[in-house]
CSV table of C-alpha atoms in Angstrom, one decimal:
chain,number,residue,atom,x,y,z
A,1,SER,CA,-116.0,82.8,96.9
A,2,ALA,CA,-113.1,85.2,97.6
A,3,VAL,CA,-111.6,86.3,100.5
A,4,ILE,CA,-110.5,89.9,100.5
A,5,SER,CA,-108.7,92.1,103.1
A,6,GLN,CA,-108.6,96.0,103.0
A,7,LYS,CA,-106.4,98.0,105.0
A,8,PRO,CA,-106.6,100.3,106.8
A,9,SER,CA,-109.9,99.3,108.4
A,10,ARG,CA,-110.5,102.8,109.6
A,11,ASP,CA,-108.5,106.1,110.1
A,12,ILE,CA,-109.2,109.5,111.0
A,13,CYS,CA,-107.4,111.8,108.3
A,14,GLN,CA,-106.4,115.5,108.0
A,15,ARG,CA,-108.4,118.0,105.5
A,16,GLY,CA,-106.3,118.3,102.7
A,17,THR,CA,-103.8,115.2,103.0
A,18,SER,CA,-104.0,111.8,101.0
A,19,LEU,CA,-104.6,108.5,101.8
A,20,THR,CA,-104.2,105.1,100.2
A,21,ILE,CA,-106.3,102.1,100.8
A,22,GLN,CA,-104.9,98.7,100.1
A,23,CYS,CA,-107.1,95.5,98.9
A,24,GLN,CA,-106.0,92.0,98.9
A,25,VAL,CA,-107.5,88.9,97.2
A,26,ASP,CA,-107.0,85.5,98.2
A,27,SER,CA,-107.1,84.5,94.3
A,28,GLN,CA,-106.2,86.0,91.0
A,29,VAL,CA,-109.3,88.0,89.9
A,30,THR,CA,-109.3,89.9,86.4
A,31,MET,CA,-111.5,92.5,87.5
A,32,MET,CA,-111.4,94.5,91.0
A,33,PHE,CA,-113.9,97.2,91.7
A,34,TRP,CA,-113.9,100.3,94.3
A,35,TYR,CA,-117.2,101.3,95.8
A,36,ARG,CA,-117.9,104.2,98.3
A,37,GLN,CA,-120.9,104.1,100.8
A,38,GLN,CA,-121.4,107.5,102.3
A,39,PRO,CA,-123.4,108.0,105.6
A,40,GLY,CA,-127.2,107.1,104.7
A,41,GLN,CA,-126.4,106.4,101.4
A,42,SER,CA,-125.9,103.4,99.0
A,43,LEU,CA,-123.0,101.9,97.8
A,44,THR,CA,-121.8,103.9,94.8
A,45,LEU,CA,-119.1,102.5,92.0
A,46,ILE,CA,-116.0,104.4,92.1
A,47,ALA,CA,-114.0,102.6,89.1
A,48,THR,CA,-113.2,99.1,87.9
A,49,ALA,CA,-109.8,98.6,88.0
A,50,ASN,CA,-107.9,95.8,85.3
A,51,GLN,CA,-104.6,94.5,85.6
A,52,GLY,CA,-102.0,96.1,83.1
A,53,SER,CA,-104.6,98.9,81.8
A,54,GLU,CA,-105.7,102.0,83.4
A,55,ALA,CA,-109.1,102.2,85.6
A,56,THR,CA,-112.4,102.9,84.1
A,57,TYR,CA,-114.2,105.6,86.5
A,58,GLU,CA,-117.6,106.3,86.9
A,59,SER,CA,-119.6,109.5,86.4
A,60,GLY,CA,-118.6,111.8,88.9
A,61,PHE,CA,-115.4,110.5,89.7
A,62,VAL,CA,-112.0,111.1,88.3
A,63,ILE,CA,-108.4,109.9,88.3
A,64,ASP,CA,-106.9,113.2,90.1
A,65,LYS,CA,-109.3,112.6,92.9
A,66,PHE,CA,-109.3,108.7,93.1
A,67,PRO,CA,-106.1,107.4,91.7
A,68,ILE,CA,-106.1,103.5,91.4
A,69,SER,CA,-103.4,101.4,90.7
A,70,ARG,CA,-103.4,97.3,89.8
A,71,PRO,CA,-100.0,95.8,89.5
A,72,ASN,CA,-101.3,92.2,89.8
A,73,LEU,CA,-103.8,90.0,89.6
A,74,THR,CA,-104.7,90.1,93.4
A,75,PHE,CA,-103.8,93.8,94.8
A,76,SER,CA,-105.0,96.9,94.0
A,77,THR,CA,-104.8,100.4,95.7
A,78,LEU,CA,-107.2,103.5,96.0
A,79,THR,CA,-106.1,106.8,96.9
A,80,VAL,CA,-108.5,109.4,98.1
A,81,SER,CA,-106.5,112.6,97.4
A,82,ASN,CA,-106.5,116.0,99.1
A,83,MET,CA,-109.5,114.8,101.1
A,84,SER,CA,-112.3,117.1,102.4
A,85,PRO,CA,-115.2,116.1,105.2
A,86,GLU,CA,-117.4,115.1,102.1
A,87,ASP,CA,-115.0,112.1,101.8
A,88,SER,CA,-116.1,110.7,104.9
A,89,SER,CA,-117.2,107.6,103.6
A,90,ILE,CA,-116.9,103.6,103.6
A,91,TYR,CA,-114.7,102.6,100.8
A,92,LEU,CA,-115.1,99.1,99.4
A,93,CYS,CA,-112.9,96.7,97.3
A,94,SER,CA,-114.9,94.0,95.6
A,95,VAL,CA,-114.3,91.4,93.2
A,96,ARG,CA,-116.3,89.0,91.0
A,97,ALA,CA,-115.8,85.4,91.6
A,98,GLY,CA,-117.9,82.6,92.5
A,99,SER,CA,-118.4,79.2,90.8
A,100,SER,CA,-120.4,80.7,88.2
A,101,GLY,CA,-118.0,84.0,87.9
A,102,ASN,CA,-121.3,86.4,88.6
A,103,THR,CA,-121.5,87.2,92.1
A,104,ILE,CA,-119.6,90.5,93.5
A,105,TYR,CA,-117.7,90.0,96.9
A,106,PHE,CA,-116.7,92.4,98.8
A,107,GLY,CA,-113.8,93.3,101.5
A,108,GLU,CA,-114.6,94.6,105.0
A,109,GLY,CA,-114.4,98.0,104.1
A,110,SER,CA,-112.3,101.3,105.1
A,111,TRP,CA,-113.9,103.7,107.1
A,112,LEU,CA,-112.7,107.2,106.8
A,113,THR,CA,-113.2,110.2,108.9
A,114,VAL,CA,-111.9,113.5,107.5
A,115,VAL,CA,-111.7,116.3,109.7
B,1,ASP,CA,-132.2,109.5,90.0
B,2,GLN,CA,-132.5,106.2,92.0
B,3,GLN,CA,-133.0,103.1,89.8
B,4,VAL,CA,-133.0,100.9,92.6
B,5,LYS,CA,-135.2,101.7,95.7
B,6,GLN,CA,-135.8,100.2,99.1
B,7,ASN,CA,-138.7,102.4,100.2
B,8,SER,CA,-138.5,101.2,104.1
B,9,PRO,CA,-135.5,102.3,106.0
B,10,SER,CA,-136.0,99.9,108.8
B,11,LEU,CA,-138.2,96.8,109.7
B,12,SER,CA,-138.8,95.2,112.9
B,13,VAL,CA,-139.9,91.5,113.2
B,14,GLN,CA,-140.1,89.1,116.0
B,15,GLU,CA,-138.0,86.3,116.3
B,16,GLY,CA,-139.4,82.9,114.2
B,17,ARG,CA,-141.9,85.0,111.8
B,18,ILE,CA,-141.1,86.2,108.3
B,19,SER,CA,-139.2,89.0,107.3
B,20,ILE,CA,-140.0,90.5,104.0
B,21,LEU,CA,-137.7,93.2,102.6
B,22,ASN,CA,-139.0,95.3,99.5
B,23,CYS,CA,-136.9,96.5,96.2
B,24,ASP,CA,-138.3,98.2,93.5
B,25,TYR,CA,-136.3,99.3,90.3
B,26,THR,CA,-136.8,101.4,87.6
B,27,ASN,CA,-134.5,100.6,84.5
B,28,SER,CA,-136.0,97.6,82.8
B,29,MET,CA,-132.6,96.5,81.3
B,30,PHE,CA,-131.8,95.1,84.7
B,31,ASP,CA,-132.0,91.7,84.3
B,32,TYR,CA,-130.0,90.1,87.2
B,33,PHE,CA,-130.6,91.0,91.0
B,34,LEU,CA,-128.8,90.5,94.5
B,35,TRP,CA,-129.4,90.6,98.1
B,36,TYR,CA,-126.4,91.4,100.4
B,37,LYS,CA,-126.6,91.7,104.4
B,38,LYS,CA,-124.2,93.9,106.0
B,39,TYR,CA,-123.3,94.2,109.7
B,40,PRO,CA,-121.9,97.4,110.9
B,41,ALA,CA,-118.2,97.6,110.7
B,42,GLU,CA,-118.1,95.1,107.9
B,43,GLY,CA,-118.4,94.5,104.2
B,44,PRO,CA,-121.6,93.3,102.4
B,45,THR,CA,-121.9,89.8,102.2
B,46,PHE,CA,-123.8,88.1,99.2
B,47,LEU,CA,-126.9,86.2,100.4
B,48,ILE,CA,-129.0,85.3,97.2
B,49,SER,CA,-129.3,86.2,93.6
B,50,ILE,CA,-132.1,85.9,90.9
B,51,SER,CA,-131.8,85.9,87.2
B,52,SER,CA,-135.0,87.5,85.0
B,53,ILE,CA,-135.8,84.1,83.6
B,54,LYS,CA,-137.0,83.2,87.1
B,55,ASP,CA,-139.7,83.9,89.3
B,56,LYS,CA,-138.3,82.8,92.5
B,57,ASN,CA,-135.2,81.6,93.9
B,58,GLU,CA,-134.8,79.8,97.4
B,59,ASP,CA,-131.7,79.2,99.5
B,60,GLY,CA,-132.6,77.8,103.3
B,61,ARG,CA,-134.4,80.4,105.2
B,62,PHE,CA,-133.9,82.9,102.1
B,63,THR,CA,-136.2,83.2,99.5
B,64,VAL,CA,-136.2,85.9,96.7
B,65,PHE,CA,-139.3,86.6,94.7
B,66,LEU,CA,-139.0,88.7,91.3
B,67,ASN,CA,-142.2,90.1,89.6
B,68,LYS,CA,-140.9,91.7,86.3
B,69,SER,CA,-144.1,93.4,85.3
B,70,ALA,CA,-144.3,95.4,88.6
B,71,LYS,CA,-140.4,96.1,88.2
B,72,HIS,CA,-140.4,94.5,92.1
B,73,LEU,CA,-138.5,92.1,94.1
B,74,SER,CA,-138.9,90.9,97.5
B,75,LEU,CA,-136.3,88.7,99.9
B,76,HIS,CA,-138.5,86.7,102.8
B,77,ILE,CA,-136.5,85.2,105.5
B,78,VAL,CA,-138.3,82.4,107.5
B,79,PRO,CA,-138.0,81.8,110.1
B,80,SER,CA,-136.5,85.2,111.3
B,81,GLN,CA,-133.5,85.2,114.0
B,82,PRO,CA,-132.0,87.5,115.8
B,83,GLY,CA,-128.7,87.0,114.0
B,84,ASP,CA,-130.3,88.0,111.0
B,85,SER,CA,-130.3,92.1,112.3
B,86,ALA,CA,-128.3,93.9,109.6
B,87,VAL,CA,-128.8,95.8,106.8
B,88,TYR,CA,-130.0,94.9,103.8
B,89,PHE,CA,-128.9,96.1,100.2
B,90,CYS,CA,-130.8,95.4,97.1
B,91,ALA,CA,-128.6,95.4,94.1
B,92,ALA,CA,-129.3,95.1,90.5
B,93,SER,CA,-127.3,94.7,87.1
B,94,VAL,CA,-127.6,94.3,83.5
B,95,GLY,CA,-126.6,90.7,82.9
B,96,SER,CA,-125.1,88.2,85.6
B,97,GLY,CA,-122.0,88.7,83.9
B,98,TYR,CA,-122.0,92.2,83.8
B,99,SER,CA,-120.1,93.7,86.9
B,100,THR,CA,-121.5,96.8,87.8
B,101,LEU,CA,-124.0,96.9,90.5
B,102,THR,CA,-126.5,99.4,91.3
B,103,PHE,CA,-127.5,99.4,94.9
B,104,GLY,CA,-130.6,100.5,96.8
B,105,LYS,CA,-129.9,102.5,100.1
B,106,GLY,CA,-131.0,99.4,102.1
B,107,THR,CA,-133.1,98.5,104.8
B,108,MET,CA,-132.1,97.7,108.4
B,109,LEU,CA,-133.8,94.6,109.8
B,110,LEU,CA,-134.0,94.3,113.7
B,111,VAL,CA,-134.9,90.7,115.0
B,112,SER,CA,-136.2,90.9,118.6
B,113,PRO,CA,-136.1,87.7,120.7
């Protein structure tokens, strides 16, 4: 398995501001993923972050709103830009790991509330 | 359009009994399925997975059953323990090596002593 640490664990943000979430993994991984879970909803993939290339965004998510950095094989950041109350959500970093390399593991999540 | 559905938002079970959590999917391309458990204020924790070449996978108290023709899978927890109380998410992907997971909305399991 992989140990994934996220910062901040929770924050209250003002409307219109931006916040960067950090994700640190205890081992080198090729692909890191950012998910969002809005209240009462399922987890939804925002983007896949590959080291050395631009992130790949899912339908409905754009780089201007959720810029992602992936400077090395153990670290990534997700920025939530120009926040609105609709961005209040849990943001989760995840990686693919495990003995067979086919299990997705998650960090503990970053709970953002936009007021 | 929800491709993975967990139609029961909650389930209550007594300690020692069996918990059965259900999941349906619509995308026939899905061939790898996972169950995650999530406690409040924590990230989802991987529980068990199953490939479409199998119809059952067992790990301790947890067993996942897959019915491909019905596009249905279920997670059985026997015996249920109060510590099992959490939200359980069903997830599916196309291929075990494919990284994008499609999640259901989750079922909150409450196991009472």
